Coordinates of C-alpha atoms in Angstrom, one line a residue:
Chain A
M1 CA -82.4 32.9 -9.2
S2 CA -82.7 29.2 -8.3
A3 CA -85.3 26.5 -7.8
R4 CA -85.8 25.4 -4.2
R5 CA -87.1 21.9 -4.3
F6 CA -88.9 20.1 -1.4
W7 CA -88.9 16.4 -2.1
V8 CA -90.8 13.4 -0.8
F9 CA -90.2 9.7 -1.4
I10 CA -93.3 7.9 -2.3
E11 CA -93.2 4.4 -0.8
Q12 CA -95.2 1.7 -2.5
E13 CA -95.1 -2.1 -2.4
E14 CA -97.2 -4.3 -4.7
G15 CA -98.7 -1.1 -6.0
K16 CA -100.0 -0.1 -2.6
V17 CA -98.8 3.3 -1.3
H18 CA -97.8 3.6 2.3
P19 CA -100.1 6.5 3.5
V20 CA -97.1 8.1 5.2
S21 CA -96.1 9.2 1.7
W22 CA -99.1 11.4 1.4
E23 CA -98.5 12.8 4.9
L24 CA -95.0 13.7 3.7
L25 CA -96.5 15.6 0.8
G26 CA -98.6 17.6 3.3
I27 CA -95.4 18.4 5.2
A28 CA -93.5 19.4 2.1
S29 CA -96.2 21.8 1.0
R30 CA -96.2 23.4 4.4
L31 CA -92.4 23.7 4.5
A32 CA -92.4 25.2 1.0
S33 CA -94.9 27.8 2.1
E34 CA -92.7 28.7 5.1
V35 CA -89.9 29.8 2.7
K36 CA -92.2 31.3 0.0
E37 CA -91.7 34.9 1.2
E38 CA -87.9 34.8 1.4
A39 CA -87.7 32.9 -1.9
H40 CA -89.9 35.5 -3.6
A41 CA -87.7 38.3 -2.2
A42 CA -84.6 36.5 -3.6
G43 CA -86.2 35.7 -6.9
D44 CA -86.1 32.0 -6.2
T45 CA -88.9 29.6 -7.1
V46 CA -90.3 27.0 -4.6
H47 CA -91.5 23.5 -5.7
V48 CA -93.1 20.5 -4.0
E49 CA -92.1 17.4 -5.8
C50 CA -91.7 13.7 -5.2
I51 CA -89.8 10.6 -6.4
L52 CA -91.5 7.3 -7.1
L53 CA -89.8 4.0 -8.0
G54 CA -91.5 0.8 -9.0
N55 CA -92.7 -1.3 -11.9
Q56 CA -95.7 0.1 -13.8
V57 CA -96.7 2.5 -11.2
E58 CA -97.7 5.6 -13.2
G59 CA -101.1 5.4 -11.6
I60 CA -99.5 6.2 -8.3
A61 CA -97.7 9.1 -9.8
R62 CA -101.0 10.6 -10.8
E63 CA -102.3 10.1 -7.2
A64 CA -99.3 11.9 -5.8
I65 CA -100.2 15.0 -7.9
K66 CA -103.7 15.0 -6.3
Y67 CA -102.1 15.0 -2.8
G68 CA -100.0 18.0 -3.6
A69 CA -97.0 17.1 -5.8
E70 CA -96.3 19.6 -8.6
R71 CA -94.0 17.2 -10.3
V72 CA -93.3 13.4 -9.9
Y73 CA -89.9 12.0 -10.9
L74 CA -90.7 8.4 -11.9
V75 CA -88.3 5.6 -12.3
D76 CA -90.3 2.7 -13.7
E77 CA -88.4 -0.5 -14.3
P78 CA -89.0 -4.2 -14.0
E79 CA -85.9 -4.4 -11.8
L80 CA -87.7 -2.1 -9.3
E81 CA -90.7 -4.4 -8.9
N82 CA -89.9 -5.3 -5.3
Y83 CA -88.1 -3.0 -2.9
R84 CA -84.4 -3.8 -2.5
N85 CA -81.9 -1.5 -0.9
C86 CA -79.2 -1.3 -3.5
P87 CA -81.0 -0.7 -6.7
Y88 CA -83.4 1.7 -4.9
Y89 CA -80.8 3.8 -3.2
K90 CA -78.7 4.0 -6.4
C91 CA -81.6 5.2 -8.5
I92 CA -82.7 7.8 -6.0
V93 CA -79.1 9.1 -5.6
G94 CA -78.9 9.4 -9.3
V95 CA -82.1 11.5 -9.6
V96 CA -81.3 13.6 -6.5
R97 CA -77.9 14.5 -7.9
K98 CA -79.6 15.7 -11.1
Y99 CA -82.1 18.0 -9.5
E100 CA -80.5 18.9 -6.2
P101 CA -83.4 19.2 -3.9
E102 CA -83.1 21.3 -0.8
V103 CA -85.1 19.0 1.5
F104 CA -85.8 15.3 1.1
L105 CA -88.3 13.5 3.3
I106 CA -88.7 9.7 3.6
G107 CA -91.2 7.8 5.8
A108 CA -89.7 6.3 8.9
T109 CA -91.1 2.8 8.0
T110 CA -89.0 -0.3 7.9
L111 CA -88.6 0.2 4.2
G112 CA -87.9 4.0 4.5
R113 CA -85.4 3.6 7.3
D114 CA -83.5 0.9 5.4
L115 CA -83.4 3.3 2.4
A116 CA -82.8 6.7 4.0
G117 CA -79.5 5.7 5.7
A118 CA -78.1 4.4 2.5
V119 CA -79.2 7.4 0.4
A120 CA -77.9 10.0 2.9
T121 CA -74.5 8.2 3.3
S122 CA -74.1 7.9 -0.5
L123 CA -74.9 11.6 -0.9
R124 CA -72.7 12.4 2.2
T125 CA -75.4 14.5 3.7
G126 CA -77.2 14.8 7.1
L127 CA -80.1 12.7 8.0
T128 CA -82.3 13.1 11.0
A129 CA -84.1 9.9 11.9
D130 CA -87.7 9.4 13.0
C131 CA -88.8 13.0 13.2
T132 CA -91.9 14.2 14.9
G133 CA -91.6 17.9 14.2
L134 CA -90.4 19.8 11.1
E135 CA -90.2 23.4 10.2
M136 CA -88.2 25.8 8.1
G137 CA -86.7 28.1 10.7
E138 CA -84.3 31.1 10.8
V139 CA -80.9 30.2 12.0
K140 CA -78.1 32.6 12.8
G141 CA -75.4 32.7 10.1
S142 CA -77.7 31.2 7.4
K143 CA -79.2 33.4 4.7
Q144 CA -81.9 30.9 4.0
R145 CA -84.2 29.2 6.4
L146 CA -83.1 25.7 7.4
L147 CA -84.9 22.5 8.1
L148 CA -85.3 22.2 11.9
A149 CA -86.0 18.6 12.5
T150 CA -87.2 17.6 15.9
R151 CA -87.1 14.0 17.1
P152 CA -87.4 12.1 20.4
A153 CA -84.2 10.6 21.8
F154 CA -83.4 8.4 24.8
G155 CA -86.7 6.5 24.6
G156 CA -88.8 9.7 24.2
N157 CA -87.5 11.3 27.4
I158 CA -85.8 14.1 25.4
M159 CA -86.6 16.1 22.3
A160 CA -83.7 17.1 20.1
T161 CA -83.9 19.6 17.3
I162 CA -81.3 18.9 14.6
L163 CA -80.2 20.9 11.6
C164 CA -77.9 20.4 8.7
R165 CA -76.1 23.6 7.8
Q166 CA -74.3 23.0 4.5
N167 CA -74.8 19.6 3.0
R168 CA -77.8 19.0 0.7
P169 CA -80.4 17.8 0.6
Q170 CA -81.4 18.2 4.3
M171 CA -82.9 14.8 4.9
S172 CA -85.3 13.5 7.5
S173 CA -87.2 10.3 8.0
V174 CA -90.6 11.0 9.4
R175 CA -92.8 8.9 11.7
P176 CA -96.0 7.8 10.2
R177 CA -99.2 9.2 11.7
V178 CA -97.5 12.2 13.5
F179 CA -98.6 14.5 10.8
P180 CA -102.1 14.8 9.3
M181 CA -103.1 13.7 5.8
P182 CA -103.1 16.6 3.3
P183 CA -106.3 17.5 1.3
Y184 CA -107.0 15.3 -1.8
N185 CA -107.7 17.4 -4.8
P186 CA -108.9 15.3 -7.8
E187 CA -108.6 18.4 -10.1
A188 CA -105.0 19.0 -9.3
V189 CA -102.6 19.1 -12.3
G190 CA -98.9 18.3 -12.3
E191 CA -96.2 16.8 -14.4
I192 CA -94.7 13.3 -14.5
V193 CA -91.1 13.2 -15.5
R194 CA -89.6 9.8 -16.4
E195 CA -86.1 9.2 -15.3
E196 CA -83.7 6.4 -16.2
V197 CA -80.8 5.4 -14.0
P198 CA -78.4 2.8 -15.3
L199 CA -77.8 -0.1 -12.8
D200 CA -74.8 -2.5 -12.7
E201 CA -75.4 -6.2 -12.4
K202 CA -73.8 -6.0 -9.0
D203 CA -76.6 -3.7 -7.8
T204 CA -79.2 -6.3 -8.2
E205 CA -77.2 -9.3 -6.8
A206 CA -79.2 -9.5 -3.6
R207 CA -82.4 -11.5 -4.4
I208 CA -85.6 -12.0 -2.6
L209 CA -86.3 -15.7 -2.7
E210 CA -89.6 -15.7 -0.9
F211 CA -92.3 -13.6 0.8
I212 CA -93.8 -15.1 4.0
H213 CA -97.2 -13.6 5.0
D214 CA -98.0 -14.0 8.6
Q215 CA -101.7 -13.6 9.1
A216 CA -101.6 -13.5 12.8
E217 CA -99.2 -10.6 12.8
S218 CA -101.2 -8.5 10.3
V219 CA -102.7 -6.1 12.7
D220 CA -102.6 -2.5 11.4
I221 CA -102.8 -0.4 14.5
E222 CA -101.1 2.6 12.8
Y223 CA -104.2 3.6 10.7
A224 CA -107.0 2.2 13.0
D225 CA -109.8 4.6 14.0
V226 CA -110.2 3.1 17.4
I227 CA -107.5 1.5 19.6
V228 CA -108.1 0.0 23.0
S229 CA -104.7 -0.5 24.7
G230 CA -103.7 -2.6 27.7
G231 CA -100.8 -2.2 30.0
R232 CA -99.2 -3.8 33.0
G233 CA -102.4 -3.1 35.0
L234 CA -104.0 -6.0 33.2
G235 CA -102.0 -8.2 35.5
T236 CA -101.9 -11.3 33.2
P237 CA -101.9 -12.0 29.5
E238 CA -105.5 -13.1 29.9
G239 CA -106.4 -9.5 30.6
F240 CA -106.2 -8.8 26.9
K241 CA -109.3 -10.8 26.3
L242 CA -111.3 -8.0 28.0
I243 CA -109.4 -5.4 26.0
E244 CA -110.2 -7.3 22.8
E245 CA -113.9 -7.5 23.6
L246 CA -114.1 -3.7 24.1
A247 CA -112.1 -3.2 20.9
H248 CA -114.4 -5.5 19.0
E249 CA -117.5 -3.6 20.2
L250 CA -116.0 -0.4 19.0
G251 CA -114.8 -1.8 15.7
G252 CA -111.3 -1.1 16.8
V253 CA -108.0 -2.9 17.3
V254 CA -105.9 -3.9 20.3
G255 CA -102.8 -1.9 21.3
A256 CA -100.4 -2.5 24.1
S257 CA -97.7 -0.8 26.1
R258 CA -94.1 -1.9 25.9
P259 CA -93.9 -3.9 29.2
C260 CA -96.7 -6.2 28.0
V261 CA -94.9 -6.9 24.8
D262 CA -91.5 -7.3 26.5
A263 CA -93.2 -9.8 28.9
G264 CA -94.5 -11.7 25.9
W265 CA -98.2 -11.1 26.7
I266 CA -98.9 -9.9 23.2
S267 CA -96.9 -9.5 19.9
Y268 CA -94.8 -6.6 19.0
A269 CA -97.2 -5.6 16.2
H270 CA -99.6 -4.3 18.9
Q271 CA -97.0 -2.1 20.6
V272 CA -97.8 1.6 20.8
G273 CA -95.0 4.1 21.6
Q274 CA -91.6 5.4 20.7
S275 CA -90.2 1.9 20.2
G276 CA -93.5 0.6 18.7
R277 CA -96.0 2.4 16.5
T278 CA -97.2 6.0 16.5
V279 CA -100.9 6.1 16.3
R280 CA -103.6 8.8 15.9
P281 CA -107.0 7.2 16.0
K282 CA -110.2 9.0 16.6
L283 CA -110.6 7.3 19.9
Y284 CA -107.8 5.8 22.1
I285 CA -108.6 4.0 25.3
A286 CA -105.7 3.3 27.6
A287 CA -106.4 0.7 30.3
G288 CA -104.0 -0.1 33.0
I289 CA -101.2 1.9 31.3
S290 CA -99.2 4.1 33.7
G291 CA -98.1 6.4 30.8
A292 CA -94.3 6.2 30.5
L293 CA -93.1 9.0 28.2
Q294 CA -92.2 6.4 25.6
H295 CA -95.8 5.3 25.4
K296 CA -97.3 8.9 25.5
V297 CA -95.2 10.1 22.5
G298 CA -96.8 7.3 20.5
M299 CA -100.4 8.1 21.2
Q300 CA -100.8 11.7 22.3
N301 CA -101.9 12.9 18.9
S302 CA -105.1 10.8 19.1
D303 CA -108.2 12.8 18.6
F304 CA -109.8 11.7 21.9
I305 CA -108.1 9.8 24.7
I306 CA -109.8 8.0 27.6
A307 CA -107.5 6.7 30.3
I308 CA -108.4 4.2 32.9
N309 CA -106.1 3.6 35.9
S310 CA -106.5 2.8 39.5
D311 CA -103.7 5.3 40.5
P312 CA -105.0 8.8 40.4
N313 CA -101.4 10.1 39.9
A314 CA -100.6 7.9 36.8
P315 CA -98.9 10.1 34.2
I316 CA -101.3 8.8 31.5
F317 CA -103.9 11.1 32.9
D318 CA -101.8 14.1 31.7
V319 CA -102.5 13.3 28.1
A320 CA -106.0 12.0 28.5
D321 CA -109.1 14.1 27.5
V322 CA -111.0 12.1 30.2
G323 CA -109.5 10.0 32.9
I324 CA -111.4 7.4 34.9
V325 CA -109.8 6.6 38.2
G326 CA -110.9 3.1 39.0
D327 CA -110.5 -0.6 38.5
L328 CA -110.3 -1.5 34.8
F329 CA -111.9 -4.8 35.5
E330 CA -115.0 -2.9 36.5
V331 CA -114.8 0.0 34.1
I332 CA -114.3 -1.9 30.9
P333 CA -117.2 -4.3 31.4
A334 CA -119.3 -1.1 32.1
M335 CA -118.0 0.4 28.8
I336 CA -118.9 -2.7 26.9
K337 CA -122.4 -2.7 28.4
N338 CA -122.8 1.0 27.6
I339 CA -121.7 0.6 23.9
K340 CA -124.0 -2.4 23.5
A341 CA -126.9 -0.4 24.7
R342 CA -126.1 2.5 22.4
K343 CA -125.9 0.1 19.4
E344 CA -129.2 -1.4 20.3
A345 CA -130.7 2.1 20.5
L346 CA -129.2 2.9 17.1
A347 CA -130.5 -0.3 15.4
Chain B
M1 CA -62.9 -20.5 8.3
F2 CA -65.7 -18.0 9.1
H3 CA -64.9 -14.5 10.1
A4 CA -67.6 -12.4 11.6
L5 CA -67.3 -8.8 12.6
V6 CA -69.7 -7.3 15.0
A7 CA -70.1 -3.6 15.7
I8 CA -71.2 -2.9 19.2
K9 CA -72.1 0.2 21.2
Q10 CA -72.3 1.0 24.8
V11 CA -75.6 2.8 25.7
P12 CA -77.1 4.3 28.8
D13 CA -80.1 2.3 30.0
T14 CA -82.6 4.7 28.4
T15 CA -85.4 4.0 30.8
N16 CA -83.4 6.0 33.4
I17 CA -82.4 9.0 31.4
R18 CA -83.9 12.4 32.2
I19 CA -83.2 16.1 31.8
D20 CA -82.3 18.4 34.7
P21 CA -85.2 20.8 34.8
E22 CA -82.9 23.6 36.1
T23 CA -80.0 23.3 33.7
G24 CA -81.6 21.6 30.7
N25 CA -78.7 19.1 30.6
L26 CA -78.8 15.4 30.3
V27 CA -78.4 13.7 33.6
R28 CA -76.2 10.6 33.1
E29 CA -75.0 10.1 36.7
G30 CA -76.3 6.9 38.2
V31 CA -77.6 5.7 34.8
P32 CA -76.2 2.2 34.2
A33 CA -74.3 1.6 30.9
I34 CA -75.1 -1.5 29.0
M35 CA -74.3 -3.2 25.7
N36 CA -76.9 -2.1 23.2
P37 CA -79.4 -5.0 23.5
Y38 CA -79.8 -5.4 19.7
D39 CA -76.0 -5.6 19.4
A40 CA -75.9 -8.3 22.1
H41 CA -78.3 -10.4 20.0
A42 CA -76.3 -9.7 16.8
L43 CA -73.2 -10.9 18.6
A44 CA -74.9 -14.0 19.9
S45 CA -75.9 -14.9 16.3
A46 CA -72.3 -14.3 15.1
V47 CA -71.0 -16.6 17.9
E48 CA -73.6 -19.3 17.0
W49 CA -72.4 -19.3 13.4
K50 CA -68.8 -19.4 14.5
R51 CA -69.5 -22.5 16.5
K52 CA -71.2 -24.1 13.5
L53 CA -68.7 -23.2 10.8
G54 CA -65.5 -22.8 12.8
G55 CA -63.7 -19.5 12.7
K56 CA -63.7 -16.3 14.8
V57 CA -65.7 -13.3 15.8
T58 CA -64.1 -9.8 16.0
V59 CA -65.9 -6.9 17.7
V60 CA -65.3 -3.2 17.2
S61 CA -66.7 -0.4 19.2
M62 CA -66.2 3.4 18.9
G63 CA -66.2 5.4 22.1
P64 CA -64.3 6.5 25.2
A65 CA -62.1 4.2 27.3
S66 CA -65.1 3.3 29.5
F67 CA -66.4 1.2 26.5
T68 CA -63.7 -1.3 27.4
V69 CA -66.1 -3.0 29.7
T70 CA -68.6 -3.5 26.9
I71 CA -65.8 -5.2 24.7
R72 CA -65.0 -7.4 27.7
E73 CA -68.7 -8.3 27.9
A74 CA -68.5 -9.2 24.2
V75 CA -65.5 -11.5 24.9
E76 CA -67.5 -13.1 27.7
L77 CA -70.2 -13.8 25.2
G78 CA -67.8 -15.5 22.8
A79 CA -65.9 -12.8 20.8
D80 CA -62.3 -13.7 20.1
A81 CA -60.9 -10.2 19.6
G82 CA -62.0 -6.7 20.2
Y83 CA -60.9 -3.2 19.0
L84 CA -61.8 0.0 20.8
I85 CA -61.8 2.9 18.4
S86 CA -61.1 5.8 20.6
D87 CA -59.8 9.3 20.0
R88 CA -61.0 12.6 21.3
K89 CA -61.1 13.8 17.7
F90 CA -63.9 11.4 17.0
A91 CA -66.1 13.0 19.7
G92 CA -69.3 14.7 18.5
A93 CA -69.7 12.4 15.5
D94 CA -73.1 12.1 13.9
T95 CA -74.2 9.0 12.0
L96 CA -72.3 10.0 8.8
A97 CA -69.0 10.6 10.6
T98 CA -69.6 7.4 12.7
S99 CA -70.1 5.3 9.6
Y100 CA -67.0 6.8 8.1
V101 CA -64.8 5.7 11.0
L102 CA -66.4 2.3 11.4
A103 CA -66.1 1.6 7.7
A104 CA -62.4 2.6 7.6
V105 CA -61.7 0.3 10.5
I106 CA -63.7 -2.6 9.1
Q107 CA -62.0 -2.2 5.8
S108 CA -58.5 -2.3 7.4
I109 CA -59.4 -5.4 9.4
H110 CA -60.8 -7.0 6.2
E111 CA -57.6 -6.4 4.3
K112 CA -55.6 -8.3 6.9
D113 CA -58.2 -11.0 7.7
P114 CA -61.1 -11.1 5.2
I115 CA -64.5 -10.8 6.8
D116 CA -67.5 -12.8 5.6
V117 CA -70.4 -11.1 7.5
V118 CA -70.6 -7.8 9.3
F119 CA -73.2 -7.8 12.0
F120 CA -74.9 -4.7 13.5
G121 CA -77.9 -4.4 15.9
K122 CA -80.9 -2.9 14.0
Q123 CA -80.4 0.3 16.0
A124 CA -79.0 1.6 19.2
I125 CA -81.6 2.3 22.0
D126 CA -80.1 5.7 22.8
G127 CA -80.2 7.3 19.4
D128 CA -82.7 4.9 17.7
T129 CA -81.5 6.1 14.2
A130 CA -80.8 2.7 12.5
Q131 CA -78.6 4.7 10.1
V132 CA -75.1 3.6 10.9
G133 CA -75.4 0.0 9.6
P134 CA -76.8 1.1 6.2
G135 CA -74.2 3.8 6.1
V136 CA -71.3 1.4 6.6
A137 CA -72.7 -0.9 4.0
V138 CA -72.9 1.9 1.4
R139 CA -69.3 3.0 2.2
L140 CA -68.0 -0.5 1.9
D141 CA -70.3 -1.3 -1.1
L142 CA -71.7 -4.4 0.7
P143 CA -75.1 -5.8 0.2
I144 CA -77.2 -5.0 3.3
I145 CA -80.0 -6.9 4.9
T146 CA -81.7 -4.9 7.7
Y147 CA -84.2 -6.1 10.3
A148 CA -82.9 -9.7 10.2
V149 CA -84.8 -12.1 12.4
K150 CA -83.2 -15.4 11.3
I151 CA -80.1 -16.4 9.4
R152 CA -81.1 -19.5 7.5
D153 CA -77.7 -20.2 6.0
I154 CA -74.2 -19.0 5.6
N155 CA -72.5 -20.9 2.8
L156 CA -68.8 -20.2 2.7
A157 CA -68.2 -22.4 -0.4
K158 CA -70.9 -20.9 -2.5
R159 CA -70.2 -17.5 -0.9
H160 CA -73.7 -16.5 0.0
I161 CA -76.0 -15.8 3.0
V162 CA -79.7 -16.4 3.3
V163 CA -81.6 -14.3 5.8
E164 CA -85.2 -13.8 6.9
R165 CA -85.9 -10.1 7.4
K166 CA -89.1 -8.8 8.9
T167 CA -90.8 -5.7 7.4
E168 CA -94.1 -4.2 8.4
R169 CA -95.9 -6.1 5.8
W170 CA -94.3 -9.5 5.6
T171 CA -91.1 -11.5 6.1
E172 CA -88.7 -11.6 3.2
V173 CA -86.2 -14.4 2.6
V174 CA -83.2 -12.7 1.0
E175 CA -80.1 -14.2 -0.5
A176 CA -77.0 -12.0 -0.9
P177 CA -73.4 -12.7 -1.9
L178 CA -70.7 -12.6 0.8
P179 CA -69.3 -10.5 2.2
A180 CA -72.6 -8.9 3.4
L181 CA -73.8 -6.7 6.2
V182 CA -76.7 -7.7 8.4
T183 CA -78.6 -5.6 11.0
C184 CA -80.3 -7.7 13.6
E185 CA -83.6 -7.8 15.5
K186 CA -83.6 -9.5 19.0
E187 CA -85.1 -12.7 17.5
I188 CA -81.9 -13.4 15.6
A189 CA -80.4 -15.4 18.5
E190 CA -80.8 -15.8 22.2
V191 CA -78.0 -14.2 24.3
P192 CA -76.4 -17.2 26.0
F193 CA -74.9 -17.5 29.4
A194 CA -71.2 -17.2 29.1
P195 CA -69.1 -20.4 29.4
L196 CA -66.7 -20.2 32.3
P197 CA -63.4 -20.1 30.2
D198 CA -64.8 -17.1 28.2
L199 CA -65.9 -15.4 31.4
I200 CA -62.4 -15.8 32.9
R201 CA -60.7 -14.6 29.7
S202 CA -63.0 -11.6 29.5
L203 CA -62.0 -10.3 33.0
R204 CA -58.4 -9.6 31.9
Y205 CA -59.1 -8.9 28.3
E206 CA -57.5 -5.7 26.9
P207 CA -58.8 -4.6 23.5
E208 CA -56.5 -3.1 21.0
V209 CA -57.1 0.7 21.0
L210 CA -57.2 2.3 17.6
T211 CA -56.6 6.1 17.4
M212 CA -56.1 8.6 14.6
E213 CA -52.4 8.3 15.0
S214 CA -52.0 4.6 15.6
T215 CA -53.9 3.6 12.5
G216 CA -53.2 6.5 10.1
I217 CA -56.3 5.5 8.1
F218 CA -58.5 8.4 8.9
D219 CA -58.9 11.8 7.2
A220 CA -59.4 14.4 9.8
E221 CA -61.9 16.2 7.5
H222 CA -64.4 13.3 7.9
V223 CA -64.3 12.5 11.6
G224 CA -65.9 13.9 14.7
V225 CA -67.6 17.3 14.6
R226 CA -65.9 18.3 11.4
G227 CA -67.1 15.3 9.6
S228 CA -70.7 15.7 10.9
P229 CA -73.1 17.6 8.7
T230 CA -75.8 17.7 11.4
V231 CA -75.7 19.6 14.6
V232 CA -78.0 19.7 17.6
F233 CA -79.8 23.0 17.4
K234 CA -81.6 22.6 20.8
M235 CA -82.7 20.0 23.3
G236 CA -85.6 19.9 25.7
T237 CA -88.2 17.9 27.3
P238 CA -91.3 17.1 25.3
P239 CA -94.1 19.7 25.7
L240 CA -96.7 18.8 28.3
P241 CA -100.2 18.5 26.9
E242 CA -103.1 19.9 28.8
A243 CA -104.6 17.3 31.1
G244 CA -108.4 16.6 30.8
E245 CA -110.9 16.0 33.5
K246 CA -110.5 13.1 36.0
I247 CA -113.5 11.2 37.1
N248 CA -113.3 9.0 40.2
S249 CA -115.4 5.9 39.6
R250 CA -115.1 5.0 43.3
E251 CA -116.9 8.2 44.2
I252 CA -119.7 8.3 41.6
G253 CA -119.9 4.6 40.6
V254 CA -118.5 2.8 37.6
E255 CA -121.5 3.2 35.3
A256 CA -121.9 6.9 36.0
A257 CA -118.2 7.3 35.4
V258 CA -118.3 5.6 32.0
A259 CA -121.4 7.5 31.1
T260 CA -119.7 10.8 31.9
A261 CA -116.6 9.9 30.0
F262 CA -118.6 8.8 26.9
A263 CA -120.7 12.0 27.1
K264 CA -117.5 14.0 26.7
A265 CA -116.5 11.9 23.8
D266 CA -120.0 12.5 22.3
A267 CA -119.6 16.2 22.8
A268 CA -116.4 16.1 20.8
G269 CA -118.3 14.2 18.1
I270 CA -116.1 11.1 18.5
L271 CA -118.3 8.3 19.7
S272 CA -121.1 8.9 17.1
S273 CA -118.5 8.9 14.3
V274 CA -116.9 5.7 15.6
L275 CA -120.1 3.8 16.2
G276 CA -121.5 5.0 12.9
G277 CA -118.9 2.8 11.2
V278 CA -119.6 -0.3 13.3
K279 CA -122.2 -2.8 12.2

């Protein structure tokens, strides 16, 4: 009899949790349920757990329980106040070695990807980057189900499913917003286990001298409810003014396809797609975007997609719930007018 | 004297990659091979600092003989020496086995000719993993600075580097002791036009080829397929979602088209929930 542990890294900075952490807890719960039957038959137990690092972050540990963690391993140290690669990966490796989780998921954020590669290498185990699909599947030659991690490769043109047969934990970094948020249960109970990992002086040698906050760049498209995105069909950078106006009317934010960002029409923070952000707003409006695969993989999980393109054969229409074939410079003003009229009617 | 080492990779221009619908195999024919763009910018930064501080830039690349052109391209852009790590036994390596080989080579170069900064691109555009740089740093026990957008200072006397790195939330200014490993965004430096002497030199440049046998530094257990804990289980094209209805605004008029589209969003409960939140 053994314990099969499904682990999640809880990412926090300045006491703010990156929501992908909760999405990961949702995935871990599902993965755990996928092996419950075989574990039960073998007399094994299955656990959904997470690891949290920081300085005075016990409140976050309690939140994690409400999102589905049975147990939170907490390393709470002043040295861990700000994320730094070396002390973070060494602490995590220490705790992973102690409990030997079977699966370990980390958000594919800048912080998570910086961390995951270091943790996996230190543990000499397999890591699949930037996954968009995860399941525990039966694999020939393996008694237990294995983590089947699916990810886009070659700019989203190909999906590859990767597995890690022997080494443990089976690690994946997971794209934010690909998976839904799990239910929040304020009554949930769980355990917080404090861990201590000794650090050398050398581990904390790299220092952060300064944080620079760039206001102009602080657009959060990942978690926006409404996104209006523009593509090459806008013709010029000025075309984004119209996009912005519609986004403003809808209380949303502005997205963009890669060619617009590459051309310098708008900053990278707005880029939707495989090489930008994955989004899943309630409403996604794509204007003048042809729909390259690399864009589609980043937005096809949106609840409702409206595409506007003058080319009736544009691939963007394949993922749209509704497509409008027409000139965006006519369609968007009509949309703005329509929304304004609706708001007046509501007022 | 400054010694920078830059790890570079040759990649297919990913915008042209597709899968053969009949065979399910990758179609690589006719797809141009390029130096991974992030690596080109990392190299440009290394060359800039070499010109400032005096010293040299060494490049390493792991791959088949065809990668020689990419090393020549690096020489054209200002690299002084290049090594091609090439052995059939390295084929099929995942990121763990790749970081093993690169780390062993970098270590052996460092022992002969100490390295101050190891440069990587932030990721390669074919795999997009961003795992090999951190992996090499861990294996060599070097401080790592990922997503670097600017190197403010490299101080060889005080033995430190100061780098701006961009995260999703802010830009951090990080100071780390040398030697250090930096993975670079495109903003780190502009890729320059090659000066004529470098261009001429690159045409005939032959990189030193490092194999299992010629170096004797690799353990066969840790390279190639044997050293790779992950395997590809299956590959395919992304599933096609079901296409929705198409409305032609030229036929029914723009306002009617918009009204029809919004009515569908209403029916799905989308627009009311969106507008409910807007003041």
